Short mmCIF file of C-alpha atoms in Angstrom, two decimals:
data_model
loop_
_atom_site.label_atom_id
_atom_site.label_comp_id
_atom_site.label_asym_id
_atom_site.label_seq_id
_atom_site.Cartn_x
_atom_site.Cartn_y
_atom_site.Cartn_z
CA UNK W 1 116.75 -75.88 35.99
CA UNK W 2 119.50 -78.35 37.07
CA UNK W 3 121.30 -77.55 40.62
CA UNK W 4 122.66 -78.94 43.04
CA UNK W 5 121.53 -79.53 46.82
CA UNK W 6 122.84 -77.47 49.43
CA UNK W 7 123.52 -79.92 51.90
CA UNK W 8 127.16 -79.52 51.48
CA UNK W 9 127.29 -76.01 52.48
CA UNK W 10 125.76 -76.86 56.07
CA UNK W 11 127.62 -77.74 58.98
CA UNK W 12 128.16 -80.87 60.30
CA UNK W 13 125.85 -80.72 62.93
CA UNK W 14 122.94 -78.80 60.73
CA UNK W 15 123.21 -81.61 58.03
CA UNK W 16 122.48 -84.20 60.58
CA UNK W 17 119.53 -82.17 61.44
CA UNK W 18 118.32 -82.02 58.27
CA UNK W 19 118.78 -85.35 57.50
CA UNK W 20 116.88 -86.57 61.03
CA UNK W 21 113.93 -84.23 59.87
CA UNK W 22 113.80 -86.06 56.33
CA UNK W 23 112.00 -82.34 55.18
CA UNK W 24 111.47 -81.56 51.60
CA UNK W 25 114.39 -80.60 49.48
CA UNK W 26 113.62 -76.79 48.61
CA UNK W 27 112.12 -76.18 45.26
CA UNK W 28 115.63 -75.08 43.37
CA UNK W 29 117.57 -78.53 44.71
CA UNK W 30 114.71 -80.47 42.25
CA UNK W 31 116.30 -81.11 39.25
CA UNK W 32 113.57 -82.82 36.66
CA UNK W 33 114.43 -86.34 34.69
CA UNK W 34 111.97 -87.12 31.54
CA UNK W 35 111.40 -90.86 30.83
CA UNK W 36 108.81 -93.52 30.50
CA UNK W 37 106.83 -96.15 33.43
CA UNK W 38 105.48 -98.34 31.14
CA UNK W 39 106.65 -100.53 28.25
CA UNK W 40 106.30 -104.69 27.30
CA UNK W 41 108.71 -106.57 25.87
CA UNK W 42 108.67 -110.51 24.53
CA UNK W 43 107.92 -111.50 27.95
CA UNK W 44 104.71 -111.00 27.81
CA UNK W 45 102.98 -109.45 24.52
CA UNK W 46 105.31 -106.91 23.59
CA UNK W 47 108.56 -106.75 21.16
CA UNK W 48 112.28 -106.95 21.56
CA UNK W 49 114.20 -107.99 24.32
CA UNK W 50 114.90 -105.78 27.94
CA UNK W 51 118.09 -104.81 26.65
CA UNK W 52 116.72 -103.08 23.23
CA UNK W 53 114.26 -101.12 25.40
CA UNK W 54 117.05 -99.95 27.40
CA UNK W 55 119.75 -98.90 25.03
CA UNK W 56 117.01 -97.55 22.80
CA UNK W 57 115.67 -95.23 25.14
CA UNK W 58 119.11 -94.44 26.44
CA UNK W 59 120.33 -93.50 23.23
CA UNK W 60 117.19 -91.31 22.30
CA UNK W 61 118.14 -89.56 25.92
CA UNK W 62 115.87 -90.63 28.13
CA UNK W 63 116.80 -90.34 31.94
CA UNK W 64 114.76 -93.43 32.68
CA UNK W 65 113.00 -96.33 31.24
CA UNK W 66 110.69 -98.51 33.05
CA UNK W 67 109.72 -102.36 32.05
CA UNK W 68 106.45 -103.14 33.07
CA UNK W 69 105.44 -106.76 31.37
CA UNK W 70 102.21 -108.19 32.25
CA UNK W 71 102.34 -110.76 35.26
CA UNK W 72 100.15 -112.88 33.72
CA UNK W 73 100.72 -116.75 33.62
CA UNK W 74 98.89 -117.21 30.18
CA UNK W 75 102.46 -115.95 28.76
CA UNK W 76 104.91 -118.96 28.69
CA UNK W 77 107.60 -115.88 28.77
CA UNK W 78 106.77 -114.11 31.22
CA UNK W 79 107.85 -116.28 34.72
CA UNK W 80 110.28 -115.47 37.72
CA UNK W 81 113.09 -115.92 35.89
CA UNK W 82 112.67 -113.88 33.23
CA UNK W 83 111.43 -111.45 36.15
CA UNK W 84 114.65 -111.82 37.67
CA UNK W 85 116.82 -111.25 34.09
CA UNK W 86 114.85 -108.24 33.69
CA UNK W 87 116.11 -106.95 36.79
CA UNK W 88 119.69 -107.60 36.04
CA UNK W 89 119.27 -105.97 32.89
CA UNK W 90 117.89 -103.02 34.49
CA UNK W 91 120.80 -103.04 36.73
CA UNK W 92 123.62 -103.42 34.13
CA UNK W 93 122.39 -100.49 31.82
CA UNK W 94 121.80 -98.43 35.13
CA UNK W 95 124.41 -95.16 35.28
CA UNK W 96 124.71 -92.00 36.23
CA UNK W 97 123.25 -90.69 33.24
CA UNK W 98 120.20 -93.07 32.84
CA UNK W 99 117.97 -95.40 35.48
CA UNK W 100 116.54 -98.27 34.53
CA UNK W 101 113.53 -100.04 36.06
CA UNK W 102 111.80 -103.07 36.46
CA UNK W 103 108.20 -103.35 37.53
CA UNK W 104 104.98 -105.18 36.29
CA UNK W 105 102.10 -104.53 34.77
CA UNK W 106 98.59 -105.83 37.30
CA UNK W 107 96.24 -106.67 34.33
CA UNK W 108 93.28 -108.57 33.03
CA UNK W 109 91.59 -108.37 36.50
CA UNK W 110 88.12 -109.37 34.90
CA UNK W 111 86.53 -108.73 38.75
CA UNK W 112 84.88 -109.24 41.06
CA UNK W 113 86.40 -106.61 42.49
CA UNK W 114 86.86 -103.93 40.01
CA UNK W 115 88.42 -104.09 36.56
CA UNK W 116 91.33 -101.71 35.41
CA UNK W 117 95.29 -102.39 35.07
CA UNK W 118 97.65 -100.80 37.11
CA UNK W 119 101.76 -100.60 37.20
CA UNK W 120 104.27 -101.31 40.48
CA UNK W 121 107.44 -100.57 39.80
CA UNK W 122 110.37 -101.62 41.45
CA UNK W 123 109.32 -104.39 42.81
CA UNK W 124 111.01 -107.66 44.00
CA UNK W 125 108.36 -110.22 42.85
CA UNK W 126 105.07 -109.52 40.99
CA UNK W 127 101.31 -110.50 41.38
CA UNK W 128 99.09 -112.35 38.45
CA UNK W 129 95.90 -110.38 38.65
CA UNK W 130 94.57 -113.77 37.08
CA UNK W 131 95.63 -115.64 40.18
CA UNK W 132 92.77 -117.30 42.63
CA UNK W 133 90.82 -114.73 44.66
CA UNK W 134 92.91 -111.89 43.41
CA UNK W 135 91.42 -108.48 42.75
CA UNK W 136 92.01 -104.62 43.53
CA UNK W 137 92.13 -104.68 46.98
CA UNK W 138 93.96 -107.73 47.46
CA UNK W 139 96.70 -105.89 45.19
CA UNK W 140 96.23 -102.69 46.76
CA UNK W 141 96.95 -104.71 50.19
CA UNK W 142 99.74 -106.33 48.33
CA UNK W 143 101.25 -102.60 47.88
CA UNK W 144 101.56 -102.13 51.41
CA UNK W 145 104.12 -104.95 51.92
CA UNK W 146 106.16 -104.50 49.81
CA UNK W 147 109.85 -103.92 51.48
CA UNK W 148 111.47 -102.06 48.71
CA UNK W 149 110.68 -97.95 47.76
CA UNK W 150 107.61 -99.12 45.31
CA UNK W 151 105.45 -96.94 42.87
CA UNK W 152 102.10 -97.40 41.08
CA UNK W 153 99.75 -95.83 38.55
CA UNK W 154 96.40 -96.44 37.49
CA UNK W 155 96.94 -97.41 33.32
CA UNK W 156 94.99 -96.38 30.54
CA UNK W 157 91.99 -95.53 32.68
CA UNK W 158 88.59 -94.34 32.33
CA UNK W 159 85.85 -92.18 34.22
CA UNK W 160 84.30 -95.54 35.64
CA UNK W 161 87.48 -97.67 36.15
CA UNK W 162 88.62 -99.37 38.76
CA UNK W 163 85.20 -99.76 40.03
CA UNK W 164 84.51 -96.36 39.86
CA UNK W 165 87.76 -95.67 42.12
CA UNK W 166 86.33 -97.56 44.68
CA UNK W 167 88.09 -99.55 47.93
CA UNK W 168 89.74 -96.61 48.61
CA UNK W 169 91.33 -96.65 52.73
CA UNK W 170 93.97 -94.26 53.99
CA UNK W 171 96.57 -97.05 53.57
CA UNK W 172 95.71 -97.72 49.82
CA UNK W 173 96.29 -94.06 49.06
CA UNK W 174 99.39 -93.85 49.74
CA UNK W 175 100.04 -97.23 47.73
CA UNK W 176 98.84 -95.47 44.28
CA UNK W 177 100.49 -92.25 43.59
CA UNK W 178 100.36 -91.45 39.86
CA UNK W 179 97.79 -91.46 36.89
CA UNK W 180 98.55 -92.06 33.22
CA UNK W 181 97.06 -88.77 32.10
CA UNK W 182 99.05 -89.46 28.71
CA UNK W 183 98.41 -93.12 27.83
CA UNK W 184 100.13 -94.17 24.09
CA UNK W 185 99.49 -90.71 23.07
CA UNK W 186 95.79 -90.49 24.37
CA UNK W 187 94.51 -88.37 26.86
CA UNK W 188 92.17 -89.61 29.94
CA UNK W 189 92.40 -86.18 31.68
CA UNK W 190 88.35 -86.79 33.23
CA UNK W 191 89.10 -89.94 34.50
CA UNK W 192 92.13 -87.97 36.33
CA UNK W 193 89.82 -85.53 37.49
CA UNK W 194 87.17 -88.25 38.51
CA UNK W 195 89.79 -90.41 41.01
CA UNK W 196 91.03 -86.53 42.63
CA UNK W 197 86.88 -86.41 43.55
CA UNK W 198 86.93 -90.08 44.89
CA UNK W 199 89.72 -88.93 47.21
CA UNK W 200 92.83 -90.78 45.72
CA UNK W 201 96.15 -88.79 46.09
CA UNK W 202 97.24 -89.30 42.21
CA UNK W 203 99.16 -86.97 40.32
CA UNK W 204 99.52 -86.91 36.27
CA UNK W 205 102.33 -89.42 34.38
CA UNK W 206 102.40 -89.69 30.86
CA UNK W 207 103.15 -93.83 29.21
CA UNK W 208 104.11 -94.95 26.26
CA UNK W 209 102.72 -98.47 26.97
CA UNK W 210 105.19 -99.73 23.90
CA UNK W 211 104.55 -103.10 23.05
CA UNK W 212 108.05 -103.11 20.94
CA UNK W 213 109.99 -99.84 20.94
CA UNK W 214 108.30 -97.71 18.38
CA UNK W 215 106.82 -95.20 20.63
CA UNK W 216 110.52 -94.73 21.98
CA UNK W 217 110.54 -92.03 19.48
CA UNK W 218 107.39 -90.21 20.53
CA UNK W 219 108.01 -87.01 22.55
CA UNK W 220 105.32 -87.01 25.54
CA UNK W 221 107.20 -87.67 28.92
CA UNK W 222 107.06 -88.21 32.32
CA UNK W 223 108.41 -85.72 34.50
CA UNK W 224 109.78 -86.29 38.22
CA UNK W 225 111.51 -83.64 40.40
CA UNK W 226 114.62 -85.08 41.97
CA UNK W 227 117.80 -84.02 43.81
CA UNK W 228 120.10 -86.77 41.54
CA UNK W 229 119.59 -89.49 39.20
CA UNK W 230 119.48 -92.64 40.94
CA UNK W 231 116.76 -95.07 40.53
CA UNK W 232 116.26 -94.61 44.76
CA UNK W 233 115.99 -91.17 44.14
CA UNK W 234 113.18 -91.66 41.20
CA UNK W 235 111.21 -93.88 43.20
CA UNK W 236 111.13 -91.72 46.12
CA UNK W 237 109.84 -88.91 43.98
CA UNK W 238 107.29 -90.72 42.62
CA UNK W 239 106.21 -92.22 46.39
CA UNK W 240 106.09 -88.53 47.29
CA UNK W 241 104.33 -87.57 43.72
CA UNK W 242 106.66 -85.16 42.40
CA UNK W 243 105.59 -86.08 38.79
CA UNK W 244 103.90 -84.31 36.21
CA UNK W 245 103.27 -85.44 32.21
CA UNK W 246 104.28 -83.34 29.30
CA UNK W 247 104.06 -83.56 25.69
CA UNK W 248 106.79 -81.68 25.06
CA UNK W 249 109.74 -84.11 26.14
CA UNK W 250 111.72 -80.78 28.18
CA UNK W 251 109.26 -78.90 29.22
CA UNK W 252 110.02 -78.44 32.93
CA UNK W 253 107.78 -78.10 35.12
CA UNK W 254 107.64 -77.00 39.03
CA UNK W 255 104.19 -76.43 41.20
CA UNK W 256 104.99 -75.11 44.75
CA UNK W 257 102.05 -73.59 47.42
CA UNK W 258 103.26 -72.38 50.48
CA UNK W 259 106.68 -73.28 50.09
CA UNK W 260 105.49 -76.94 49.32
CA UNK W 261 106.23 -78.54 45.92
CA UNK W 262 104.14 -80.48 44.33
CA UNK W 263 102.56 -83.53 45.42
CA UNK W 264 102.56 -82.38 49.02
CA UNK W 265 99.51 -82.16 51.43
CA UNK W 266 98.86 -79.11 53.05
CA UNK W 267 97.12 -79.34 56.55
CA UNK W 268 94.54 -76.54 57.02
CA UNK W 269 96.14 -73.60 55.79
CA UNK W 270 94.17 -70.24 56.13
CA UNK W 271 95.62 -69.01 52.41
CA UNK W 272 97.48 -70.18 49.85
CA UNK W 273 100.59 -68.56 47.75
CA UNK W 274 101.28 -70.08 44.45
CA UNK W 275 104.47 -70.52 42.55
CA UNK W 276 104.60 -71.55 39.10
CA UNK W 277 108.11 -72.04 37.46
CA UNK W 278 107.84 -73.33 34.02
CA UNK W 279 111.05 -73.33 31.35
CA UNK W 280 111.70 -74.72 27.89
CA UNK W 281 115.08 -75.39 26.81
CA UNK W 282 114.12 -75.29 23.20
CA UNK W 283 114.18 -70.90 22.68
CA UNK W 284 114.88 -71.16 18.88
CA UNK W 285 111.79 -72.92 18.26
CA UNK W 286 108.65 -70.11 19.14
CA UNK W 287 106.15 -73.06 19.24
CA UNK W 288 108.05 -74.01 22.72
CA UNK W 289 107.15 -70.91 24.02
CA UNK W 290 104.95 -71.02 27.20
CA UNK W 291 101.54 -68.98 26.12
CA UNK W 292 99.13 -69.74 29.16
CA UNK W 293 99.42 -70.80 33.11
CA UNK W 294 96.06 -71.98 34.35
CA UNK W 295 95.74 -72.99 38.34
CA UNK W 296 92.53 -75.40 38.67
CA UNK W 297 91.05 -76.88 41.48
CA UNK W 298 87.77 -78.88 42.52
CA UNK W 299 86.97 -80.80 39.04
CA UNK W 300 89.12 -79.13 36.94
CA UNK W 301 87.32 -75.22 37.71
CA UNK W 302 90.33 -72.60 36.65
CA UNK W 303 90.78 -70.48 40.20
CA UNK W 304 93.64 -68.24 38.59
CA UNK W 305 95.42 -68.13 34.73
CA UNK W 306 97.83 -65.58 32.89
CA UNK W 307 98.72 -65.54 29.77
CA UNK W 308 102.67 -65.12 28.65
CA UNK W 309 105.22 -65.37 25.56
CA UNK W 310 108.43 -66.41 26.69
CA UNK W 311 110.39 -69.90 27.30
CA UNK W 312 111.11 -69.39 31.13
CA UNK W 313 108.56 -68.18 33.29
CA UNK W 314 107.87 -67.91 37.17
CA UNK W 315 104.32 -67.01 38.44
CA UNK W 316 103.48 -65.99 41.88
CA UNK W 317 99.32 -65.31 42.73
CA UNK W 318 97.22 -66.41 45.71
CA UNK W 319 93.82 -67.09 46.61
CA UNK W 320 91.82 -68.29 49.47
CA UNK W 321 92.00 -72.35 50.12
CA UNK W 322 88.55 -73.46 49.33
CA UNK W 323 89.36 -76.47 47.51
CA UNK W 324 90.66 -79.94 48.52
CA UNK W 325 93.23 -79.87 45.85
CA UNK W 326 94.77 -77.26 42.99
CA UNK W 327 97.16 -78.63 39.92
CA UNK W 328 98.67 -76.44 37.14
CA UNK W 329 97.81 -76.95 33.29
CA UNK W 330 100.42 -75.13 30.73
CA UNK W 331 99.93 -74.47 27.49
CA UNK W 332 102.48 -73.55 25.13
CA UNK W 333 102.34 -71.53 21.75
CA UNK W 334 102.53 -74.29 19.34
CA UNK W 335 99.74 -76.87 21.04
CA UNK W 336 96.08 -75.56 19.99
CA UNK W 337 94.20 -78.50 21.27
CA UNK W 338 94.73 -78.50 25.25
CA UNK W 339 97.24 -78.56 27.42
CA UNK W 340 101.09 -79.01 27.30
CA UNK W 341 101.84 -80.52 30.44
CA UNK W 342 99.90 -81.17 33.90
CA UNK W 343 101.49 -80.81 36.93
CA UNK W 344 100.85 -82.67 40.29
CA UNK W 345 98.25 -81.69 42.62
CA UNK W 346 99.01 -80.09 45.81
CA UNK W 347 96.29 -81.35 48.30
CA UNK W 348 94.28 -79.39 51.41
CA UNK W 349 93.65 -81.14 54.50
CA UNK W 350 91.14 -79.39 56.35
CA UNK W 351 90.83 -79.88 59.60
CA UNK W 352 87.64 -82.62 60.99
CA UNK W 353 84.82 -81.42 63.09
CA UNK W 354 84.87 -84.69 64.78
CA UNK W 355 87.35 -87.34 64.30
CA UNK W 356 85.64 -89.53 66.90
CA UNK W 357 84.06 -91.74 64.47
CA UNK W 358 87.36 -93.67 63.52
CA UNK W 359 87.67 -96.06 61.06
CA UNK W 360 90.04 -96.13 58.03
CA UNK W 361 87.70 -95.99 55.42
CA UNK W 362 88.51 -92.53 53.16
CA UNK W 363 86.09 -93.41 50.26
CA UNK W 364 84.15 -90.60 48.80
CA UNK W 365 80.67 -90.40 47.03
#
């Protein structure tokens, strides 16, 4: 699945178009990257230093490895400088065959206000969710001005996190774009399903949440479609929600509905044509082999499956758009229990009756 983007081949004048439009790469310039967005380190209460997270999970081939300590002032280790010397270390083991990334981890947010951690990666400084009249909104707000390209995820969560996904506004959407779906090897797939019905724009990420590098080894990933491996690149992906979660650490993974990949919004569209591209490296081992494509939308209801027996596959159905958002569960031969890997949703916006009532204010019931 790796390629290359086809900028190149366009003339001078029609890649300055296409830059100035800023559209989506087509579906065959994505290549996808497998890593990890969440790990602690001495810092806070994890294990090992930065640097043995990062040339462990280089060495065990990861395309990226993100550092996500808990901003919390009740560790004597964890404080802007050691903020700022995870950083550099991110930046000295960063190449052009593996990103490394610094974020933090928003925890112990006892409320008011909602309870329920959360990761920002990439960002220049870091907020204590113990700090004085701090709580979700105030670090969803928080989100917003941030000046560098910054991704979050709701951790470890639950059906009734979060205060039952509450304080959700237009703006704050766009601040949270992924869900740990995989969490330390544990699912929380209905929680997943329970933030799509509250109206928040999340698409599925799979954690190790190390505290030390032992779960280096495990094989569930994060997946994120990208044109090239830079850590600009991965963050943009994962702004724009080009992510899925696998257990299979190579299982790749593409969703695309009207031309759109993953993680895009569709406005109003009177049908919908599906494209499912799914491919496992691994064809000597038969348990790698994709067995079932199901398409669900509105809490998880399957709208379209087919079953299969081979390691590359590329699906093509349609059906009407009656749902505010449709994802992609695959199975594969050798997982009996559920699903191999989830993709992101790709979300309907239907058109308003009346948009004269205003307001920002997106929050479902």
């Amino acid at each position: 699945m790796k390629s290359t983007s086809h900028l190149p081949r366009l003339g001078a004048f029609a890649a300055l178009i296409a830059l100035l439009s800023c559209a989506p790469a087509l579906a065959e310039d994505y290549n996808c990257y497998f890593g990890n967005t969440h790990a602690h380190t001495t810092y806070s209460d994890g294990k090992q230093m930065p640097s043995d997270h990062y040339s462990m999970a280089k060495a065990a081939g990861y395309d990226f490895y993100a550092i996500t300590n808990h901003a919390l002032a009740k560790y004597k280790g964890f404080t802007q400088e050691s903020y700022e010397a995870t950083k550099k270390e991110a930046d000295k083991f960063t190449d052009a065959a593996f990103v490394a990334i610094c974020g933090f981890e928003f925890s112990e947010n006892d409320g008011p206000g909602g309870t329920g951690h959360l990761c920002a990666l990439n960002t220049t400084g870091y907020l204590d969710a113990t700090g004085n009249e701090v709580n979700l909104p105030v670090f969803y707000d928080w989100l917003t001005k941030q000046k560098t390209t910054v991704a979050a995820s709701f951790n470890h969560p639950g059906v009734n996190t979060y205060d039952s996904y509450g304080y959700l506004t237009a703006s704050r959407r766009e601040e949270v774009q992924m869900y740990e779906v995989i969490n330390s090897g544990k699912p929380h797939y209905e929680g997943f399903i329970a933030a799509l019905e509250k109206g928040w724009r999340v698409a599925p990420i799979a954690a190790e949440d190390g505290h030390g590098t032992g779960r280096i080894k495990d094989t569930y990933r994060t997946g994120v479609l990208a044109t090239s491996l830079t850590r600009e690149n991965l963050m943009q992906a994962m702004r724009a929600r080009r992510v899925y979660c696998t257990w299979d650490k190579n299982l790749r993974l593409q969703f695309i509905a009207n031309g759109r990949i993953m993680g895009s919004v569709l406005a109003s569209p009177t049908s919908l044509e599906f494209t499912v591209i799914v491919s496992d490296p691994d064809t000597s081992d038969a348990g790698d082999a994709i067995a079932k494509i199901e398409i669900v939308g509105k809490k998880g209801a399957a709208v379209a499956s087919k079953e299969f027996a081979s390691h590359e596959v590329k699906w093509t159905t349609t059906c009407e758009p009656k749902d505010d958002y449709y994802f992609v569960k695959v199975y594969t031969a050798d997982k009996t229990d559920g699903p191999t890997a989830y993709s992101a949703p790709i979300w309907i916006e239907k058109a308003q009756p009346d948009s004269s009532t205003g307001g920002n204010d997106v929050q479902k019931n």
